[in-house]
mmCIF file of C-alpha atoms in Angstrom:
data_model
loop_
_atom_site.group_PDB
_atom_site.id
_atom_site.type_symbol
_atom_site.label_atom_id
_atom_site.label_comp_id
_atom_site.label_asym_id
_atom_site.label_seq_id
_atom_site.Cartn_x
_atom_site.Cartn_y
_atom_site.Cartn_z
ATOM 1 C CA UNK A 15 0.000 0.000 0.000
ATOM 2 C CA UNK A 16 1.178 3.527 -0.809
ATOM 3 C CA UNK A 17 0.152 6.169 1.730
ATOM 4 C CA UNK A 18 0.342 9.786 0.593
ATOM 5 C CA UNK A 19 0.453 11.980 3.696
ATOM 6 C CA UNK A 20 -0.096 15.709 3.901
ATOM 7 C CA UNK A 21 2.941 17.604 5.255
ATOM 8 C CA UNK A 22 0.916 20.854 5.293
ATOM 9 C CA UNK A 23 -2.061 19.557 7.307
ATOM 10 C CA UNK A 24 -1.113 21.279 10.582
ATOM 11 C CA UNK A 25 -1.300 24.696 8.905
ATOM 12 C CA UNK A 26 -5.066 24.304 9.202
ATOM 13 C CA UNK A 27 -5.585 24.604 12.955
ATOM 14 C CA UNK A 28 -8.861 26.260 13.842
ATOM 15 C CA UNK A 29 -9.260 28.053 17.141
ATOM 16 C CA UNK A 30 -13.025 27.645 17.676
ATOM 17 C CA UNK A 31 -16.153 26.243 16.094
ATOM 18 C CA UNK A 32 -19.846 26.745 16.773
ATOM 19 C CA UNK A 33 -21.134 23.503 18.316
ATOM 20 C CA UNK A 34 -24.617 23.145 19.783
ATOM 21 C CA UNK A 35 -24.995 26.860 20.361
ATOM 22 C CA UNK A 36 -21.578 27.523 21.889
ATOM 23 C CA UNK A 37 -18.128 28.450 20.643
ATOM 24 C CA UNK A 38 -15.925 25.511 21.622
ATOM 25 C CA UNK A 39 -12.399 24.331 20.757
ATOM 26 C CA UNK A 40 -12.353 22.575 17.404
ATOM 27 C CA UNK A 41 -12.929 18.834 17.355
ATOM 28 C CA UNK A 42 -10.996 18.539 14.065
ATOM 29 C CA UNK A 43 -7.366 19.094 15.112
ATOM 30 C CA UNK A 44 -3.844 18.369 13.843
ATOM 31 C CA UNK A 45 -3.462 15.787 16.625
ATOM 32 C CA UNK A 46 -5.817 13.475 14.712
ATOM 33 C CA UNK A 47 -3.336 12.949 11.901
ATOM 34 C CA UNK A 48 -0.376 12.888 14.271
ATOM 35 C CA UNK A 49 -1.888 9.865 16.029
ATOM 36 C CA UNK A 50 -2.337 8.037 12.717
ATOM 37 C CA UNK A 51 1.254 8.753 11.701
ATOM 38 C CA UNK A 52 2.498 7.524 15.083
ATOM 39 C CA UNK A 53 0.508 4.300 14.757
ATOM 40 C CA UNK A 54 1.880 3.762 11.247
ATOM 41 C CA UNK A 55 5.379 4.036 12.684
ATOM 42 C CA UNK A 56 4.458 1.348 15.192
ATOM 43 C CA UNK A 57 2.599 -0.860 12.697
ATOM 44 C CA UNK A 58 3.730 -0.099 9.140
ATOM 45 C CA UNK A 59 1.198 -1.221 6.541
ATOM 46 C CA UNK A 60 2.646 0.590 3.563
ATOM 47 C CA UNK A 61 5.146 3.041 2.156
ATOM 48 C CA UNK A 62 4.741 6.689 3.171
ATOM 49 C CA UNK A 63 5.076 9.344 0.474
ATOM 50 C CA UNK A 64 4.451 13.058 0.125
ATOM 51 C CA UNK A 65 2.409 14.290 -2.857
ATOM 52 C CA UNK A 66 3.448 16.415 -5.775
ATOM 53 C CA UNK A 67 1.812 19.717 -6.662
ATOM 54 C CA UNK A 68 -1.974 19.743 -6.709
ATOM 55 C CA UNK A 69 -3.643 19.474 -10.110
ATOM 56 C CA UNK A 70 -5.595 22.722 -9.968
ATOM 57 C CA UNK A 71 -7.229 22.050 -13.332
ATOM 58 C CA UNK A 72 -8.787 18.856 -11.936
ATOM 59 C CA UNK A 73 -9.797 20.643 -8.724
ATOM 60 C CA UNK A 74 -11.542 23.302 -10.835
ATOM 61 C CA UNK A 75 -13.447 20.617 -12.726
ATOM 62 C CA UNK A 76 -14.772 19.009 -9.557
ATOM 63 C CA UNK A 77 -15.319 22.312 -7.714
ATOM 64 C CA UNK A 78 -16.606 25.544 -9.245
ATOM 65 C CA UNK A 79 -13.775 27.908 -10.193
ATOM 66 C CA UNK A 80 -15.252 30.854 -8.289
ATOM 67 C CA UNK A 81 -15.371 28.725 -5.146
ATOM 68 C CA UNK A 82 -11.768 27.589 -5.578
ATOM 69 C CA UNK A 83 -10.719 31.217 -6.122
ATOM 70 C CA UNK A 84 -12.509 32.178 -2.897
ATOM 71 C CA UNK A 85 -10.712 29.505 -0.853
ATOM 72 C CA UNK A 86 -7.338 30.499 -2.304
ATOM 73 C CA UNK A 87 -7.693 34.181 -1.386
ATOM 74 C CA UNK A 88 -10.118 34.253 1.562
ATOM 75 C CA UNK A 89 -7.584 34.531 4.377
ATOM 76 C CA UNK A 90 -5.596 37.328 2.729
ATOM 77 C CA UNK A 91 -8.808 39.200 2.068
ATOM 78 C CA UNK A 92 -9.941 38.684 5.664
ATOM 79 C CA UNK A 93 -6.720 40.148 7.070
ATOM 80 C CA UNK A 94 -6.757 42.996 4.534
ATOM 81 C CA UNK A 95 -10.121 44.101 5.951
ATOM 82 C CA UNK A 96 -8.480 44.634 9.354
ATOM 83 C CA UNK A 97 -4.973 43.492 10.421
ATOM 84 C CA UNK A 98 -6.395 42.464 13.799
ATOM 85 C CA UNK A 99 -8.413 39.798 11.989
ATOM 86 C CA UNK A 100 -5.198 37.742 11.844
ATOM 87 C CA UNK A 101 -5.988 36.651 15.409
ATOM 88 C CA UNK A 102 -9.550 35.533 14.568
ATOM 89 C CA UNK A 103 -10.618 32.678 12.303
ATOM 90 C CA UNK A 104 -13.304 33.180 9.654
ATOM 91 C CA UNK A 105 -16.776 31.862 10.538
ATOM 92 C CA UNK A 106 -19.913 32.667 8.520
ATOM 93 C CA UNK A 107 -22.778 34.708 9.921
ATOM 94 C CA UNK A 108 -25.268 34.953 7.051
ATOM 95 C CA UNK A 109 -26.467 32.466 4.415
ATOM 96 C CA UNK A 110 -28.617 32.592 1.245
ATOM 97 C CA UNK A 111 -31.575 30.344 2.124
ATOM 98 C CA UNK A 112 -34.446 29.205 -0.127
ATOM 99 C CA UNK A 113 -35.630 31.947 -2.449
ATOM 100 C CA UNK A 114 -32.426 33.980 -2.129
ATOM 101 C CA UNK A 115 -30.111 34.392 -5.124
ATOM 102 C CA UNK A 116 -26.783 32.590 -5.283
ATOM 103 C CA UNK A 117 -25.871 33.333 -8.902
ATOM 104 C CA UNK A 118 -24.544 36.850 -8.213
ATOM 105 C CA UNK A 119 -21.180 36.890 -6.447
ATOM 106 C CA UNK A 120 -21.389 39.488 -3.652
ATOM 107 C CA UNK A 121 -18.671 42.096 -3.206
ATOM 108 C CA UNK A 122 -19.054 41.930 0.573
ATOM 109 C CA UNK A 123 -16.636 39.423 2.130
ATOM 110 C CA UNK A 124 -19.026 38.217 4.851
ATOM 111 C CA UNK A 125 -21.669 37.567 2.209
ATOM 112 C CA UNK A 126 -19.239 35.476 0.163
ATOM 113 C CA UNK A 127 -18.279 33.451 3.238
ATOM 114 C CA UNK A 128 -21.961 32.649 3.717
ATOM 115 C CA UNK A 129 -22.504 31.930 0.040
ATOM 116 C CA UNK A 130 -19.796 29.270 0.037
ATOM 117 C CA UNK A 131 -20.471 27.595 3.406
ATOM 118 C CA UNK A 132 -23.310 25.696 5.037
ATOM 119 C CA UNK A 133 -22.438 25.696 8.742
ATOM 120 C CA UNK A 134 -20.652 27.722 11.421
ATOM 121 C CA UNK A 135 -18.545 24.802 12.598
ATOM 122 C CA UNK A 136 -15.784 24.973 9.992
ATOM 123 C CA UNK A 137 -13.318 27.778 10.740
ATOM 124 C CA UNK A 138 -11.279 29.034 7.812
ATOM 125 C CA UNK A 139 -7.736 29.815 8.989
ATOM 126 C CA UNK A 140 -4.463 31.207 7.722
ATOM 127 C CA UNK A 141 -3.359 27.773 6.535
ATOM 128 C CA UNK A 142 -6.645 26.300 5.350
ATOM 129 C CA UNK A 143 -5.976 26.667 1.642
ATOM 130 C CA UNK A 144 -2.450 25.237 1.844
ATOM 131 C CA UNK A 145 -3.655 22.260 3.876
ATOM 132 C CA UNK A 146 -6.713 21.586 1.706
ATOM 133 C CA UNK A 147 -4.819 21.977 -1.580
ATOM 134 C CA UNK A 148 -2.038 19.624 -0.425
ATOM 135 C CA UNK A 149 -4.660 17.159 0.791
ATOM 136 C CA UNK A 150 -6.250 17.251 -2.647
ATOM 137 C CA UNK A 151 -2.833 16.498 -4.125
ATOM 138 C CA UNK A 152 -2.625 13.443 -1.824
ATOM 139 C CA UNK A 153 -5.989 12.176 -3.096
ATOM 140 C CA UNK A 154 -5.210 12.764 -6.770
ATOM 141 C CA UNK A 155 -1.762 11.201 -6.513
ATOM 142 C CA UNK A 156 -3.191 8.226 -4.602
ATOM 143 C CA UNK A 157 -5.713 7.625 -7.391
ATOM 144 C CA UNK A 158 -3.182 8.011 -10.180
ATOM 145 C CA UNK A 159 -0.784 5.619 -8.437
ATOM 146 C CA UNK A 160 -3.418 2.890 -8.793
ATOM 147 C CA UNK A 161 -3.376 3.385 -12.559
ATOM 148 C CA UNK A 162 0.391 3.230 -12.996
ATOM 149 C CA UNK A 163 2.446 0.252 -14.128
ATOM 150 C CA UNK A 164 3.090 -2.164 -11.257
ATOM 151 C CA UNK A 165 0.353 -0.425 -9.292
ATOM 152 C CA UNK A 166 -0.301 -1.413 -5.688
ATOM 153 C CA UNK A 167 -3.588 -2.976 -4.710
ATOM 154 C CA UNK A 168 -4.495 0.039 -2.569
ATOM 155 C CA UNK A 169 -3.424 3.575 -1.732
ATOM 156 C CA UNK A 170 -4.415 6.132 0.862
ATOM 157 C CA UNK A 171 -4.693 9.905 1.062
ATOM 158 C CA UNK A 172 -3.814 10.454 4.713
ATOM 159 C CA UNK A 173 -4.798 14.052 5.132
ATOM 160 C CA UNK A 174 -6.782 16.670 6.934
ATOM 161 C CA UNK A 175 -8.923 18.715 6.775
ATOM 162 C CA UNK A 176 -11.313 15.972 5.620
ATOM 163 C CA UNK A 177 -13.358 16.340 2.448
ATOM 164 C CA UNK A 178 -16.616 14.423 2.086
ATOM 165 C CA UNK A 179 -18.948 17.267 3.149
ATOM 166 C CA UNK A 180 -17.521 19.708 0.563
ATOM 167 C CA UNK A 181 -19.608 20.162 -2.580
ATOM 168 C CA UNK A 182 -19.040 21.828 -5.905
ATOM 169 C CA UNK A 183 -19.254 25.284 -4.382
ATOM 170 C CA UNK A 184 -19.581 24.926 -0.614
ATOM 171 C CA UNK A 185 -17.641 23.929 2.478
ATOM 172 C CA UNK A 186 -18.786 22.698 5.878
ATOM 173 C CA UNK A 187 -18.388 19.816 8.276
ATOM 174 C CA UNK A 188 -14.665 20.666 8.543
ATOM 175 C CA UNK A 189 -14.324 19.983 4.766
ATOM 176 C CA UNK A 190 -13.149 22.369 2.024
ATOM 177 C CA UNK A 191 -12.096 20.254 -0.989
ATOM 178 C CA UNK A 192 -13.673 16.850 -1.566
ATOM 179 C CA UNK A 193 -10.768 14.412 -1.593
ATOM 180 C CA UNK A 194 -12.905 11.320 -2.267
ATOM 181 C CA UNK A 195 -14.549 13.004 -5.262
ATOM 182 C CA UNK A 196 -11.195 14.191 -6.600
ATOM 183 C CA UNK A 197 -9.842 10.638 -6.326
ATOM 184 C CA UNK A 198 -12.902 9.255 -8.110
ATOM 185 C CA UNK A 199 -12.607 11.779 -10.930
ATOM 186 C CA UNK A 200 -8.877 11.079 -11.284
ATOM 187 C CA UNK A 201 -9.667 7.355 -11.582
ATOM 188 C CA UNK A 202 -12.273 8.057 -14.272
ATOM 189 C CA UNK A 203 -9.884 10.339 -16.142
ATOM 190 C CA UNK A 204 -7.248 7.608 -15.986
ATOM 191 C CA UNK A 205 -9.442 4.993 -17.615
ATOM 192 C CA UNK A 206 -11.570 3.422 -14.889
ATOM 193 C CA UNK A 207 -14.935 2.775 -16.536
ATOM 194 C CA UNK A 208 -17.043 2.785 -13.374
ATOM 195 C CA UNK A 209 -16.010 3.985 -9.916
ATOM 196 C CA UNK A 210 -17.774 3.393 -6.613
ATOM 197 C CA UNK A 211 -17.330 5.776 -3.665
ATOM 198 C CA UNK A 212 -18.260 4.116 -0.368
ATOM 199 C CA UNK A 213 -18.488 6.479 2.596
ATOM 200 C CA UNK A 214 -18.215 4.774 6.000
ATOM 201 C CA UNK A 215 -18.012 7.939 8.113
ATOM 202 C CA UNK A 216 -20.663 8.397 10.818
ATOM 203 C CA UNK A 217 -21.937 11.482 8.983
ATOM 204 C CA UNK A 218 -23.472 11.338 5.523
ATOM 205 C CA UNK A 219 -21.165 12.311 2.654
ATOM 206 C CA UNK A 220 -23.485 15.034 1.415
ATOM 207 C CA UNK A 221 -20.845 16.771 -0.687
ATOM 208 C CA UNK A 222 -19.869 13.612 -2.523
ATOM 209 C CA UNK A 223 -23.492 12.680 -3.167
ATOM 210 C CA UNK A 224 -24.301 16.109 -4.577
ATOM 211 C CA UNK A 225 -21.268 16.065 -6.891
ATOM 212 C CA UNK A 226 -22.179 12.761 -8.564
ATOM 213 C CA UNK A 227 -25.970 12.594 -8.098
ATOM 214 C CA UNK A 228 -26.777 12.859 -11.806
ATOM 215 C CA UNK A 229 -23.933 10.697 -13.108
ATOM 216 C CA UNK A 230 -24.038 7.036 -14.081
ATOM 217 C CA UNK A 231 -20.271 6.464 -14.101
ATOM 218 C CA UNK A 232 -19.729 7.034 -10.368
ATOM 219 C CA UNK A 233 -21.869 5.274 -7.761
ATOM 220 C CA UNK A 234 -21.998 6.889 -4.323
ATOM 221 C CA UNK A 235 -22.898 4.868 -1.231
ATOM 222 C CA UNK A 236 -22.997 6.035 2.378
ATOM 223 C CA UNK A 237 -23.571 4.258 5.715
ATOM 224 C CA UNK A 238 -24.312 6.897 8.322
ATOM 225 C CA UNK A 239 -26.379 8.200 11.194
ATOM 226 C CA UNK A 240 -30.028 8.884 10.328
ATOM 227 C CA UNK A 241 -30.191 12.485 9.032
ATOM 228 C CA UNK A 242 -33.496 13.039 10.808
ATOM 229 C CA UNK A 243 -31.395 13.335 13.980
ATOM 230 C CA UNK A 244 -27.749 13.483 12.833
ATOM 231 C CA UNK A 245 -25.570 16.048 11.025
ATOM 232 C CA UNK A 246 -25.631 17.124 8.193
ATOM 233 C CA UNK A 247 -29.427 16.650 8.468
ATOM 234 C CA UNK A 248 -30.562 17.797 5.015
ATOM 235 C CA UNK A 249 -29.259 14.950 2.839
ATOM 236 C CA UNK A 250 -28.724 11.251 3.409
ATOM 237 C CA UNK A 251 -32.230 9.785 3.416
ATOM 238 C CA UNK A 252 -32.827 6.322 1.960
ATOM 239 C CA UNK A 253 -35.097 7.591 -0.817
ATOM 240 C CA UNK A 254 -32.275 9.604 -2.446
ATOM 241 C CA UNK A 255 -31.318 7.230 -5.280
ATOM 242 C CA UNK A 256 -29.835 9.572 -7.879
ATOM 243 C CA UNK A 257 -31.429 11.604 -10.666
ATOM 244 C CA UNK A 258 -31.342 11.793 -14.459
ATOM 245 C CA UNK A 259 -28.553 9.637 -15.841
ATOM 246 C CA UNK A 260 -27.569 8.858 -12.251
ATOM 247 C CA UNK A 261 -30.918 7.346 -11.231
ATOM 248 C CA UNK A 262 -30.166 4.248 -9.162
ATOM 249 C CA UNK A 263 -26.499 5.212 -8.698
ATOM 250 C CA UNK A 264 -26.791 6.560 -5.156
ATOM 251 C CA UNK A 265 -27.430 4.419 -2.095
ATOM 252 C CA UNK A 266 -27.938 5.788 1.411
ATOM 253 C CA UNK A 267 -28.076 3.417 4.375
ATOM 254 C CA UNK A 268 -29.060 5.569 7.364
ATOM 255 C CA UNK A 269 -28.914 3.850 10.751
ATOM 256 C CA UNK A 270 -30.311 4.892 14.147
ATOM 257 C CA UNK A 271 -28.175 6.186 16.983
ATOM 258 C CA UNK A 272 -26.867 3.349 19.104
ATOM 259 C CA UNK A 273 -26.353 0.930 16.189
ATOM 260 C CA UNK A 274 -23.785 -1.736 17.127
ATOM 261 C CA UNK A 275 -21.358 -3.518 14.845
ATOM 262 C CA UNK A 276 -23.812 -6.271 13.982
ATOM 263 C CA UNK A 277 -26.280 -3.763 12.547
ATOM 264 C CA UNK A 278 -23.553 -1.667 10.949
ATOM 265 C CA UNK A 279 -21.867 -4.637 9.267
ATOM 266 C CA UNK A 280 -25.210 -5.771 7.800
ATOM 267 C CA UNK A 281 -25.420 -2.375 6.090
ATOM 268 C CA UNK A 282 -21.843 -2.760 4.888
ATOM 269 C CA UNK A 283 -22.662 -6.111 3.288
ATOM 270 C CA UNK A 284 -25.622 -4.488 1.520
ATOM 271 C CA UNK A 285 -23.365 -1.730 0.206
ATOM 272 C CA UNK A 286 -20.725 -4.213 -0.984
ATOM 273 C CA UNK A 287 -23.368 -6.234 -2.816
ATOM 274 C CA UNK A 288 -24.553 -3.052 -4.552
ATOM 275 C CA UNK A 289 -20.995 -2.222 -5.629
ATOM 276 C CA UNK A 290 -20.685 -5.701 -7.157
ATOM 277 C CA UNK A 291 -23.996 -5.256 -8.959
ATOM 278 C CA UNK A 292 -22.889 -1.861 -10.291
ATOM 279 C CA UNK A 293 -19.799 -3.451 -11.825
ATOM 280 C CA UNK A 294 -17.276 -0.992 -10.426
ATOM 281 C CA UNK A 295 -13.709 -1.488 -11.545
ATOM 282 C CA UNK A 296 -12.216 0.914 -8.974
ATOM 283 C CA UNK A 297 -13.202 1.893 -5.442
ATOM 284 C CA UNK A 298 -12.811 4.935 -3.214
ATOM 285 C CA UNK A 299 -13.407 4.534 0.534
ATOM 286 C CA UNK A 300 -14.201 7.752 2.416
ATOM 287 C CA UNK A 301 -12.768 6.440 5.678
ATOM 288 C CA UNK A 302 -14.254 8.019 8.760
ATOM 289 C CA UNK A 303 -13.688 6.265 12.091
ATOM 290 C CA UNK A 304 -16.153 8.395 14.032
ATOM 291 C CA UNK A 305 -18.380 5.305 14.078
ATOM 292 C CA UNK A 306 -16.184 4.348 17.065
ATOM 293 C CA UNK A 307 -18.018 3.729 20.343
ATOM 294 C CA UNK A 308 -15.954 6.390 22.128
ATOM 295 C CA UNK A 309 -16.354 9.198 19.607
ATOM 296 C CA UNK A 310 -17.467 12.431 21.331
ATOM 297 C CA UNK A 311 -19.789 13.707 18.580
ATOM 298 C CA UNK A 312 -21.176 10.453 17.141
ATOM 299 C CA UNK A 313 -23.451 7.670 18.372
ATOM 300 C CA UNK A 314 -22.601 4.259 16.908
ATOM 301 C CA UNK A 315 -21.011 1.397 18.870
ATOM 302 C CA UNK A 316 -18.157 0.078 16.740
ATOM 303 C CA UNK A 317 -15.080 -1.175 18.639
ATOM 304 C CA UNK A 318 -11.430 -0.852 17.670
ATOM 305 C CA UNK A 319 -11.276 -4.582 16.886
ATOM 306 C CA UNK A 320 -14.252 -4.212 14.544
ATOM 307 C CA UNK A 321 -12.218 -1.982 12.218
ATOM 308 C CA UNK A 322 -10.021 -4.958 11.322
ATOM 309 C CA UNK A 323 -13.179 -6.727 10.133
ATOM 310 C CA UNK A 324 -14.279 -3.665 8.164
ATOM 311 C CA UNK A 325 -10.992 -3.566 6.269
ATOM 312 C CA UNK A 326 -11.181 -7.298 5.544
ATOM 313 C CA UNK A 327 -14.773 -7.018 4.286
ATOM 314 C CA UNK A 328 -13.894 -4.173 1.901
ATOM 315 C CA UNK A 329 -10.984 -6.228 0.558
ATOM 316 C CA UNK A 330 -13.373 -8.986 -0.567
ATOM 317 C CA UNK A 331 -14.407 -6.756 -3.484
ATOM 318 C CA UNK A 332 -10.971 -7.311 -4.991
ATOM 319 C CA UNK A 333 -10.920 -3.812 -6.470
ATOM 320 C CA UNK A 334 -8.113 -1.267 -6.789
ATOM 321 C CA UNK A 335 -8.914 0.935 -3.793
ATOM 322 C CA UNK A 336 -8.150 4.470 -2.642
ATOM 323 C CA UNK A 337 -8.796 5.337 1.006
ATOM 324 C CA UNK A 338 -9.310 8.991 1.897
ATOM 325 C CA UNK A 339 -9.125 10.120 5.524
ATOM 326 C CA UNK A 340 -12.364 11.610 6.838
ATOM 327 C CA UNK A 341 -13.706 11.938 10.408
ATOM 328 C CA UNK A 342 -12.892 10.469 13.797
ATOM 329 C CA UNK A 343 -12.726 12.645 16.907
ATOM 330 C CA UNK A 344 -11.805 10.287 19.741
ATOM 331 C CA UNK A 345 -8.310 11.580 19.073
ATOM 332 C CA UNK A 346 -6.279 9.086 21.106
ATOM 333 C CA UNK A 347 -7.897 6.120 19.310
ATOM 334 C CA UNK A 348 -7.993 7.531 15.761
ATOM 335 C CA UNK A 349 -4.616 6.090 14.847
ATOM 336 C CA UNK A 350 -5.445 2.611 16.138
ATOM 337 C CA UNK A 351 -8.785 2.551 14.341
ATOM 338 C CA UNK A 352 -7.497 3.831 10.993
ATOM 339 C CA UNK A 353 -4.527 1.477 10.924
ATOM 340 C CA UNK A 354 -6.796 -1.418 11.934
ATOM 341 C CA UNK A 355 -8.866 -0.822 8.790
ATOM 342 C CA UNK A 356 -5.749 -0.739 6.619
ATOM 343 C CA UNK A 357 -4.245 -3.788 8.328
ATOM 344 C CA UNK A 358 -7.493 -5.720 7.924
ATOM 345 C CA UNK A 359 -7.573 -4.793 4.236
ATOM 346 C CA UNK A 360 -3.991 -5.744 3.386
ATOM 347 C CA UNK A 361 -4.177 -8.969 5.400
#
């Protein structure tokens, strides 16, 4: 396995997020990736590499150019408004809801922050663009490595901030560029006929679903907490099956809070069967380990040992596979749980 890790990830280090009505320290921290790297030193499952430069042309095909331009310049613009802003992260305060226009790009900076975001829990910092762009490079390089001569069976984009909540022109859920979607598009560009993206994070991969919802060449599947009670709330229901050419190419498997591994693994088997039926010839796993029983913001009951079984089950597909790092906020256990998935897969 080749593991592309993000040397710029710690540049994105938010001070606060809005969580359940209060400003609190961010759950998504550089320590998450540090624990994974430490566990990989203890239990190597592959070769660590750093990525090359990000393919901005590919990023601008998956994400709208005006959104990418905003991310690239937002921090400098924020500080230019007032030098004291350098001590305060960017959080949105106003959003265009139903009936409002989103086709006209506002001149006001606060309005543009709201236009391109969907929650107040994702601080934009001085290093957000560098970290997100380098993470995208990890995902693209991981996908392209699968298509090279003498390709490995699997690769990983070990990066933060995560990506699966980011859509064509919006960020949220700690996500700014959608690494799983970028990997899937890179696989398609490289010759994969059909790609499946399986999201196993506790939270629905709303950004990934929205990016591919009307496409027949990329199937999106997500096992997650029921959106009637769990973030991101407004997508992820079982009746969302795709539209237009993509009808039947989206599968959501929402599960109630408190689901244990027996219930979760039954959903996984359903998803794997659907991937086989679809005829995918490459696979992207949006790997969140916030399904863990000790996660502070999630409510499933998956144990550390269960992640070995998850990796082994995914491996039964026999597909070239890219893993992208998503959520997991029980920081001390994140490394164990991520490496357990990888170890179960390669074994």
